[in-house]
Structure formats: structure tokens, C-alpha cells
mmCIF file with all atom_site columns, C-alpha atoms in Angstrom:
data_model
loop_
_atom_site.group_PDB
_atom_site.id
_atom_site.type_symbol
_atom_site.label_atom_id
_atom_site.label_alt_id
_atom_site.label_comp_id
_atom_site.label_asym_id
_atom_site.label_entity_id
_atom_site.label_seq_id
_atom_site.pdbx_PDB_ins_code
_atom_site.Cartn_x
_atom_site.Cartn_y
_atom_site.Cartn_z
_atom_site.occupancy
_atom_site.B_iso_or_equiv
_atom_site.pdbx_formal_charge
_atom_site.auth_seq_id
_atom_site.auth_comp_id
_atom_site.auth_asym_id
_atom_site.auth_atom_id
_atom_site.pdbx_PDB_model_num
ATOM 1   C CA . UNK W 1 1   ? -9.023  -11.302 32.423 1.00 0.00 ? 938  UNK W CA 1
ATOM 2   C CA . UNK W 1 2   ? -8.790  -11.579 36.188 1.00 0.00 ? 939  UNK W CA 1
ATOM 3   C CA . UNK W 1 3   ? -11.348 -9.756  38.312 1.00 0.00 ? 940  UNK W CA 1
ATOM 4   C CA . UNK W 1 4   ? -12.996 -8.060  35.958 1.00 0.00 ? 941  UNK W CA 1
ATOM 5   C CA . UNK W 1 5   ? -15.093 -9.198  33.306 1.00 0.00 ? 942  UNK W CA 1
ATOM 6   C CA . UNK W 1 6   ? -13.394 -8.991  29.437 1.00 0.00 ? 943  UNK W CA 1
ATOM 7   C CA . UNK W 1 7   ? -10.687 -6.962  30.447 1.00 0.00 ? 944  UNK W CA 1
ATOM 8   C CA . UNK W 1 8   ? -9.160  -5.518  27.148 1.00 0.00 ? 945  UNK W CA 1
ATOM 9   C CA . UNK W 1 9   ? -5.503  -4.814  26.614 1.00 0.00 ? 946  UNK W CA 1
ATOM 10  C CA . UNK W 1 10  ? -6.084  -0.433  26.905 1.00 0.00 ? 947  UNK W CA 1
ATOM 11  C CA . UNK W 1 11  ? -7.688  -1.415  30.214 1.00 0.00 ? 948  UNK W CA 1
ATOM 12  C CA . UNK W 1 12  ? -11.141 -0.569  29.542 1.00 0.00 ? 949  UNK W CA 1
ATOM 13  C CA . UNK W 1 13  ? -13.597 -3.040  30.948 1.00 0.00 ? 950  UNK W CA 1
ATOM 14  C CA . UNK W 1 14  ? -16.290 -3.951  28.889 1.00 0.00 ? 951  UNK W CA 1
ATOM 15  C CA . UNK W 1 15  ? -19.015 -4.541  31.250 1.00 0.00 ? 952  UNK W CA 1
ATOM 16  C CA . UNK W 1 16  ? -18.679 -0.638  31.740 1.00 0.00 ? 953  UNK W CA 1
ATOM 17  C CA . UNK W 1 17  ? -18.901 -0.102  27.782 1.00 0.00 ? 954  UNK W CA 1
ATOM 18  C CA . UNK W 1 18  ? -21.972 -2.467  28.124 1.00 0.00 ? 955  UNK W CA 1
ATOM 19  C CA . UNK W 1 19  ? -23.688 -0.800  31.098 1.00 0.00 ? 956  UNK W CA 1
ATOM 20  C CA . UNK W 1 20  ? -23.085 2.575   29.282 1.00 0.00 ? 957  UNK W CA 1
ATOM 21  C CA . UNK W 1 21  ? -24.041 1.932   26.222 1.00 0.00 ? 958  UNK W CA 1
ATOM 22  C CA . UNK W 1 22  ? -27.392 0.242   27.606 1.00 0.00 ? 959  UNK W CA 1
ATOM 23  C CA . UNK W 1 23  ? -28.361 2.835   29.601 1.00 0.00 ? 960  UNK W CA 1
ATOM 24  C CA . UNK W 1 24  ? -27.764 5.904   26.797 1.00 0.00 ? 961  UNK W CA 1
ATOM 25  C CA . UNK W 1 25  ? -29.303 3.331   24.193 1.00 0.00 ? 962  UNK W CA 1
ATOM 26  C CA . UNK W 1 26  ? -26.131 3.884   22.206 1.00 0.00 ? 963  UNK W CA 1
ATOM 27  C CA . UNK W 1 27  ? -27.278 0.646   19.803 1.00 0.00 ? 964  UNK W CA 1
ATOM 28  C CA . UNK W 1 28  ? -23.937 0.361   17.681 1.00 0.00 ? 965  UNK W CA 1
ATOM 29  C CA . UNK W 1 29  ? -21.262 0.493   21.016 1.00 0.00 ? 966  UNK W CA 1
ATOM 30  C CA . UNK W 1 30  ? -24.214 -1.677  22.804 1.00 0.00 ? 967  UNK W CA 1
ATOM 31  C CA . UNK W 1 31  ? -24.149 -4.371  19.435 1.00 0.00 ? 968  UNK W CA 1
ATOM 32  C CA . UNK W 1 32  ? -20.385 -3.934  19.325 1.00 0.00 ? 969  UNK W CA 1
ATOM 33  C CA . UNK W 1 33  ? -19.964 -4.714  22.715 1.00 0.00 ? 970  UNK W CA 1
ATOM 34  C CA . UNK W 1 34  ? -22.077 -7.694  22.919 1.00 0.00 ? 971  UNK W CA 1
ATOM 35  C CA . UNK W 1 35  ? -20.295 -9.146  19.940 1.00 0.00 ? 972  UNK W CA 1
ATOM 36  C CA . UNK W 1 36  ? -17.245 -8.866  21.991 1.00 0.00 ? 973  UNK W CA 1
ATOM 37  C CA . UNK W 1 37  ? -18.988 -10.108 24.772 1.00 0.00 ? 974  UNK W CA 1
ATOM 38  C CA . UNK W 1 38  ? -19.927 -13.490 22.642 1.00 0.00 ? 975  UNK W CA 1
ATOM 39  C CA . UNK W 1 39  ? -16.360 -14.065 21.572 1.00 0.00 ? 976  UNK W CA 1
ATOM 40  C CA . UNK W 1 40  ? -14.648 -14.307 24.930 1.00 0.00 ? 977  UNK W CA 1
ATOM 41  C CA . UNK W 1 41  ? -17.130 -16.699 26.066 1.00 0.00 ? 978  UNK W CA 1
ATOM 42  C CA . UNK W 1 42  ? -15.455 -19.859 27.545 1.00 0.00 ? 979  UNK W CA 1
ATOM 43  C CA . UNK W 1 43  ? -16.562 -22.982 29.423 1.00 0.00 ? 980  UNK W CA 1
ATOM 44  C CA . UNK W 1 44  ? -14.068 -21.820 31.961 1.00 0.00 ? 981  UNK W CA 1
ATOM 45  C CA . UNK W 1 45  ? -15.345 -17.819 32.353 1.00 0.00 ? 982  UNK W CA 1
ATOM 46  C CA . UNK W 1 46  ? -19.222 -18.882 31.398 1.00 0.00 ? 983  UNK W CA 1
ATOM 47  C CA . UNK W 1 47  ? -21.018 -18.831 34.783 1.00 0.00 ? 984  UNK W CA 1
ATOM 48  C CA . UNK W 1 48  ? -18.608 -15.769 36.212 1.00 0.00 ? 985  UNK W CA 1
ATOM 49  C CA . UNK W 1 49  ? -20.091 -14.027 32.584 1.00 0.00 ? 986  UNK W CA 1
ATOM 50  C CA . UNK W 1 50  ? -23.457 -15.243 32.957 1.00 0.00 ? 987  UNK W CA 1
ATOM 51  C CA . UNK W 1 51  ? -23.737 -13.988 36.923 1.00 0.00 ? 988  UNK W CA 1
ATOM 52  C CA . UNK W 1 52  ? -22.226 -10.861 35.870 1.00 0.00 ? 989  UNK W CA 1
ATOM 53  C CA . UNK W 1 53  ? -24.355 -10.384 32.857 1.00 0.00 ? 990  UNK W CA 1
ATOM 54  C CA . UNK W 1 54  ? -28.210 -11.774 35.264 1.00 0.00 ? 991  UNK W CA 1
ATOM 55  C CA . UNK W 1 55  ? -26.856 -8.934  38.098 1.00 0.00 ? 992  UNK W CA 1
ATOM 56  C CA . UNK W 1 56  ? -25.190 -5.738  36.419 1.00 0.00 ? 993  UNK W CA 1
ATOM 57  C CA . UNK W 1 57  ? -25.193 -6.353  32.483 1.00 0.00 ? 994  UNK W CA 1
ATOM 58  C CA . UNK W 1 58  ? -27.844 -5.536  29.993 1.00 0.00 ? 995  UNK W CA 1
ATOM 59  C CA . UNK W 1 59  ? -30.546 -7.992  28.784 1.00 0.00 ? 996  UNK W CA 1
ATOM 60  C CA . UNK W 1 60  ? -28.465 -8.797  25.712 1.00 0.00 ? 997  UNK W CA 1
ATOM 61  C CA . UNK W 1 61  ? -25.475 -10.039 27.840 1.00 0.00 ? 998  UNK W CA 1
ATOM 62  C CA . UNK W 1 62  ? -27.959 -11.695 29.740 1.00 0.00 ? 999  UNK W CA 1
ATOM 63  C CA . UNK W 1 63  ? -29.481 -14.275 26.926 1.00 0.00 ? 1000 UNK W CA 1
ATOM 64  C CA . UNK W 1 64  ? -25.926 -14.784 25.124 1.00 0.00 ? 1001 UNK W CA 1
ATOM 65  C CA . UNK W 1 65  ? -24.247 -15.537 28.625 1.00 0.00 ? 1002 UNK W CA 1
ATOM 66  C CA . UNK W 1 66  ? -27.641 -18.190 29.108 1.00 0.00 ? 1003 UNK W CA 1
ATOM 67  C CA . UNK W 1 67  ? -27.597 -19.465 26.096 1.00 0.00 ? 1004 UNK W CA 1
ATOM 68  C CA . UNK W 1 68  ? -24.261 -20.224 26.202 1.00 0.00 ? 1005 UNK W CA 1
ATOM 69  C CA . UNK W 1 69  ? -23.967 -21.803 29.211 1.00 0.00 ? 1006 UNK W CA 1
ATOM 70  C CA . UNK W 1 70  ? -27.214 -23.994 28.274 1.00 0.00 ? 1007 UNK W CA 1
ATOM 71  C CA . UNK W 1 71  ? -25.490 -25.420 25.119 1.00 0.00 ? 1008 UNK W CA 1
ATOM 72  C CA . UNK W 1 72  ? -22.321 -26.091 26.992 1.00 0.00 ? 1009 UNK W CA 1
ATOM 73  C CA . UNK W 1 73  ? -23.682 -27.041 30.414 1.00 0.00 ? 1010 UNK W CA 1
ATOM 74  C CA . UNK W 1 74  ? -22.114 -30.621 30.412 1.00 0.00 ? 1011 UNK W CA 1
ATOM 75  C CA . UNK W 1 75  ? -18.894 -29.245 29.798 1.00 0.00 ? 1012 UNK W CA 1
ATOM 76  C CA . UNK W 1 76  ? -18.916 -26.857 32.255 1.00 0.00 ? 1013 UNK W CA 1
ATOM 77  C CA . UNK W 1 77  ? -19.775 -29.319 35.151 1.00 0.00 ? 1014 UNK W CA 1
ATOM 78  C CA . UNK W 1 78  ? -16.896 -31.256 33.611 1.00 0.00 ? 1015 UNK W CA 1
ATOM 79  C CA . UNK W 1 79  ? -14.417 -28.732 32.884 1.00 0.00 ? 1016 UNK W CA 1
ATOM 80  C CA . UNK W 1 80  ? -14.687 -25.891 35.224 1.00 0.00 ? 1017 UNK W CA 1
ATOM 81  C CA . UNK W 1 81  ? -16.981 -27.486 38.399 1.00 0.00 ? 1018 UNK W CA 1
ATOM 82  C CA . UNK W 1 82  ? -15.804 -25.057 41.073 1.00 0.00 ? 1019 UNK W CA 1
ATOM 83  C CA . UNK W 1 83  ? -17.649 -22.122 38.816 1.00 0.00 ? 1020 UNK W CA 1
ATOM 84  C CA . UNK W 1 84  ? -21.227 -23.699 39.049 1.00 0.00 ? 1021 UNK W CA 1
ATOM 85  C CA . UNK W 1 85  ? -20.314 -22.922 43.048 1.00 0.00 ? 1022 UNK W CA 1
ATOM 86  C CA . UNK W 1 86  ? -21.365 -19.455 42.144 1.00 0.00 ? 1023 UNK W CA 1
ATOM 87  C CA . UNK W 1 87  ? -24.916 -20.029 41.279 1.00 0.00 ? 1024 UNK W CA 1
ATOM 88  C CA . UNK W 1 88  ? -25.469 -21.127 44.715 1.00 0.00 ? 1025 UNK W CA 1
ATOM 89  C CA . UNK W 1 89  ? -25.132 -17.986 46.202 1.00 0.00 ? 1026 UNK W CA 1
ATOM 90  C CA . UNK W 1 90  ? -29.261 -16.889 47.436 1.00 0.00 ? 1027 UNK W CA 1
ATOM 91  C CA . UNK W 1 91  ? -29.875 -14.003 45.700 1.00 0.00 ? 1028 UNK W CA 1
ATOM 92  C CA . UNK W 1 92  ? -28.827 -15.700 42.252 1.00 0.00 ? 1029 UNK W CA 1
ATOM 93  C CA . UNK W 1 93  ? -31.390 -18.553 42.667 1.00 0.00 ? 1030 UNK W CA 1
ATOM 94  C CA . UNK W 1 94  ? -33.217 -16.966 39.787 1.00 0.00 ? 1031 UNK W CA 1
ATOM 95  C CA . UNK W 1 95  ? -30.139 -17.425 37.478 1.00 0.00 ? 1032 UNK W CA 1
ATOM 96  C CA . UNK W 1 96  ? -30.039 -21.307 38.285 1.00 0.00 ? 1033 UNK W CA 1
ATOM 97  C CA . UNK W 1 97  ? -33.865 -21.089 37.452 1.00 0.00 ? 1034 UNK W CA 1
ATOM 98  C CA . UNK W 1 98  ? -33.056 -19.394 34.202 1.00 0.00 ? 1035 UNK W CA 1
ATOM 99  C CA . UNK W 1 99  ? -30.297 -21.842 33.268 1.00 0.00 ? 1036 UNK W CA 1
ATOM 100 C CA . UNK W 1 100 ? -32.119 -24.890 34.329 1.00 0.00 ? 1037 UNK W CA 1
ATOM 101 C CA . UNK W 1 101 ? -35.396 -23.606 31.962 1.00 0.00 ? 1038 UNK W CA 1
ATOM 102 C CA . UNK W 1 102 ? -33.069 -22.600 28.960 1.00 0.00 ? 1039 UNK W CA 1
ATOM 103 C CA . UNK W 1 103 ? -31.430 -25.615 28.960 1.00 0.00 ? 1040 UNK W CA 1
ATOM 104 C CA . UNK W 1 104 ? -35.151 -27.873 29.367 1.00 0.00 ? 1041 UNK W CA 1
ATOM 105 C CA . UNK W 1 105 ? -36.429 -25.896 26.318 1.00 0.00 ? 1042 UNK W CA 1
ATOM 106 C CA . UNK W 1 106 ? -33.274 -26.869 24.110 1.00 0.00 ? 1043 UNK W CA 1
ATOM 107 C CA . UNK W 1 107 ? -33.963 -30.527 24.579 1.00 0.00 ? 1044 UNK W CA 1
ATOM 108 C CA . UNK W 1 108 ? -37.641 -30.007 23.725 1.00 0.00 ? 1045 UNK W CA 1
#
């Protein structure tokens, strides 16, 4: 994986696919792609994912990178601290605000 996000093994990155299949409203590479998307999810990659997803991604990206990181929030402090160091950045205070209210509804 590296620097970009879901590198696959032919190279292609699939925030790209994403972004071009959201913007041409190609539905089956954009469901495809999300699916994919969902799968490499880790407590380790989470926030990176869900920062991409809140600046460049589509919306879909957006509420599986949330959700996930919402349901697995605890382990992420625990298991991969130095990540959460991205959300302090200014201009993604609204993804913090996001996280904070998706993970308030679940325990409601």
C-alpha cells in the first residue's frame, strides 16, 4: 500500500477508479470499487482511508471509511495512535466532528 491509497498489484490506484467512476456515475465500477474499498479496511490504514475518502473520495467511501472507524475507534487509539495525529490537521476538523457524531449515535 504505501502512499497511495489501495494500491493494487497492476498498479492502478483505486481512489482514481473511485473518483472516476463517481464522477461519470459509472454505478457497477463505483459499487465494485467500494466493495474493494471495504475489504482493505484496517485499524492500521482506517483514518489515512477515512481522510482520504472526507477530502477526495466519493460519498460512499466516505460513510464506509466512518463507519468503520466508529465501530473500531478503541482499537485504533490502541493499535495505531500516531494515525488519529492526522485528524488534527485544521481543515479536517469536520472529519473529527463526523467521527465523534457517528460514533455518539452507535452507542445510542
Amino acid at each position: 500500500e504505501g502512499g497511495g491509497i489501495l494500491m493494487s498489484s497492476d498498479g492502478l490506484h483505486l481512489g482514481e477508479i473511485l473518483q472516476v467512476a463517481d464522477r461519470f456515475q459509472i454505478e457497477t465500477m463505483l459499487e465494485r470499487g467500494l466493495a474493494i474499498f471495504e475489504r482493505g479496511l484496517r485499524v492500521e490504514n482506517a483514518i489515512e482511508h477515512l481522510v482520504w475518502a472526507h477530502v477526495e473520495g466519493p460519498g460512499g467511501a466516505r460513510k464506509i471509511a466512518l463507519d468503520f472507524a466508529a465501530q473500531n475507534l478503541t482499537l485504533i487509539q490502541r493499535d495505531a495512535p500516531s494515525t488519529m495525529d492526522l485528524l488534527s490537521r485544521a481543515h479536517l476538523s469536520q472529519v473529527s466532528v463526523d467521527l465523534l457524531k457517528t460514533v455518539g449515535a452507535a452507542h445510542s
